[in-house]
Amino acid sequence: MSLFEPQTLYELQQQIRRVVALNFNDPVYLTAEIVRINHSRGHWYLELAEKDTESKRTLAKTSAVIWKNIYSQWEDEHGDLLQQILKEGIQIAFTAEVQYHEIYGFKLHLKTIDLAYTLGKESQRRHEIIQKLKKEGKMTSNAQRSLGRSLQRIAVISSPTAAGYSDFLETLADTPYQFRYSTQLFPAAMQGIHVESEVVNQFTAIRQSAESFDLIVVIRGGGGSMDLRDFDNYEIASCIAQSSIPVWTGIGHSTDQTVIDMVAHQYFKTPTGVADAINQHNLDLLTELVERKRSVQQLSNQFLENEKMDLHLIEQQLSYQFNSQIDKKRNILVRKHESLSFQARKTLQRNADRLKNQHQRLKDLAPMQILERGYAAVEQSGKRINRADRLKKTQSFSLTFIDGEIQFPSKNNNDEQKI
Amino acid sequence: MSKKFDYDTAIKEINQILLDLQDAEIPMAVLEEKVLRASHLIERCENELTQLESTIERTLSKRSEKGD
């Protein structure tokens, strides 16, 4: 037991409150990261923290509030940029009253905010990421990947509820050429503190089936320029650099490039721009194919035309040669016919001549013809005597002349007898 | 089955007949027979040429029509 009466909790809290009030009379100028933020009835409730730059371990944490009237002043002062700054994961610089309440504990009541600090911090962070990527040779790795001839199988990293995602799908489908696309959504947060982990996880998932895709697109709808800080991200940029598949980005901004735009194969201002580029790429291929088809048709037509002309010439030569051959053969036949006729006539004439000769000889040898020429035939005892030594001089014989016969010796003594 | 007419064989035979006809001792009966045979062969050859000419003419005409 203590010698003193114990303090009540309220007394302790009051004591702390007084100490805080005495020591933090004026607002303090602080930097911290917004870990969590939400609003209710115009008031904004934040959880602020400081993390170790290397290990990211939380070193300090506290709650804070922006009262409605303060927030209204800020809005008037900074416009839309304010909403872009007040996001989880953003480092802010601000002035705040340090207050302690017996029930609500320690709390910072934000009074002013230094947006220039946040913007400068973001710019510095971005520069450091770019330098690191350059040093590691990751800035152009993905840009050097070859695009497929056609882009039809597309892995989409986006939020399924994002307007940009539906715009992307509608634009892809809105082509008169009826390209067939196969898109697969790999859902991931496109803003906030989960962007890095979810996008990196989806790149890992896509890598498991890299053969199934021609292209990876990272798309999201519009948003403020500070929303883009989620894509000034080293881990995501590394995934893109190491991806074997070309990565196109369309994360909805119109001015500055994010870091992932820089390392991507190509970047576009909007998801619609990505879809248009995919359609155009495929249209270029289609145009090239149509052109090639036309060239093949022209070449084949030309070839066929040449072949036809060659065939026509061959046909003419064939006809000429054929007719020439026929004429030659006809002439040969005519000559053969003439030869045959000549030979046949010649042979016939020869036979006729021979016949005539024989007839003449026959005629010449006829006895009457011989007698006519002055010869006489000698006959003795009924036989023709053609040799002198065969004539028997002691016997009678006859001499036959063309006009009569004389007997020797003559039966009529008056006849003159001579031998 | 009749043997198919062969133009070149026929020409050879005609040539042989022409040679035979130069023989002075060829019998008349053979002479007649050979002249008739040679005349027949010449006629067949002429027919063959006419037929071939007609076939080729028809074929080339068809090709020309298709070509047009």
Coordinates of N, CA, C and O in Angstrom, one line a residue, chain A residues 14-25 98-100 106-107:
Chain A
Q14 N -5.6 14.7 -16.5 CA -5.7 16.2 -16.4 C -4.3 16.7 -16.3 O -3.9 17.7 -16.9
Q15 N -3.5 16.0 -15.5 CA -2.1 16.4 -15.3 C -1.3 16.4 -16.6 O -0.6 17.4 -16.9
I16 N -1.5 15.3 -17.3 CA -0.8 15.2 -18.6 C -1.3 16.4 -19.6 O -0.5 17.0 -20.3
R17 N -2.6 16.6 -19.5 CA -3.2 17.6 -20.4 C -2.6 19.0 -20.1 O -2.2 19.7 -21.0
R18 N -2.4 19.2 -18.7 CA -1.8 20.5 -18.4 C -0.4 20.6 -18.8 O 0.1 21.6 -19.4
V19 N 0.4 19.5 -18.7 CA 1.8 19.5 -19.1 C 1.9 19.8 -20.6 O 2.7 20.6 -21.0
V20 N 1.0 19.1 -21.3 CA 1.0 19.3 -22.8 C 0.7 20.7 -23.1 O 1.3 21.3 -23.9
A21 N -0.4 21.2 -22.5 CA -0.8 22.5 -22.8 C 0.2 23.6 -22.5 O 0.4 24.5 -23.2
L22 N 0.9 23.4 -21.3 CA 2.0 24.3 -20.9 C 3.2 24.3 -21.9 O 3.8 25.3 -22.2
N23 N 3.5 23.1 -22.3 CA 4.7 22.9 -23.2 C 4.4 23.1 -24.7 O 5.4 23.3 -25.4
F24 N 3.2 22.9 -25.0 CA 2.9 23.1 -26.5 C 1.9 24.2 -26.7 O 0.8 23.9 -27.1
N25 N 2.3 25.3 -26.2 CA 1.3 26.5 -26.3 C 1.1 26.9 -27.7 O 0.0 27.2 -28.1
V98 N -1.0 20.7 -30.4 CA -0.8 19.4 -29.7 C -1.8 19.4 -28.5 O -1.7 20.3 -27.7
Q99 N -2.7 18.5 -28.5 CA -3.7 18.5 -27.5 C -3.8 17.1 -26.8 O -3.5 16.1 -27.5
Y100 N -4.1 17.2 -25.6 CA -4.4 15.9 -24.9 C -5.7 16.0 -24.2 O -6.0 17.0 -23.5
F106 N -4.0 11.7 -26.8 CA -3.1 12.6 -27.5 C -3.7 12.7 -28.9 O -4.0 11.8 -29.6
K107 N -3.7 14.0 -29.4 CA -4.2 14.2 -30.7 C -3.7 15.5 -31.2 O -3.5 16.5 -30.5

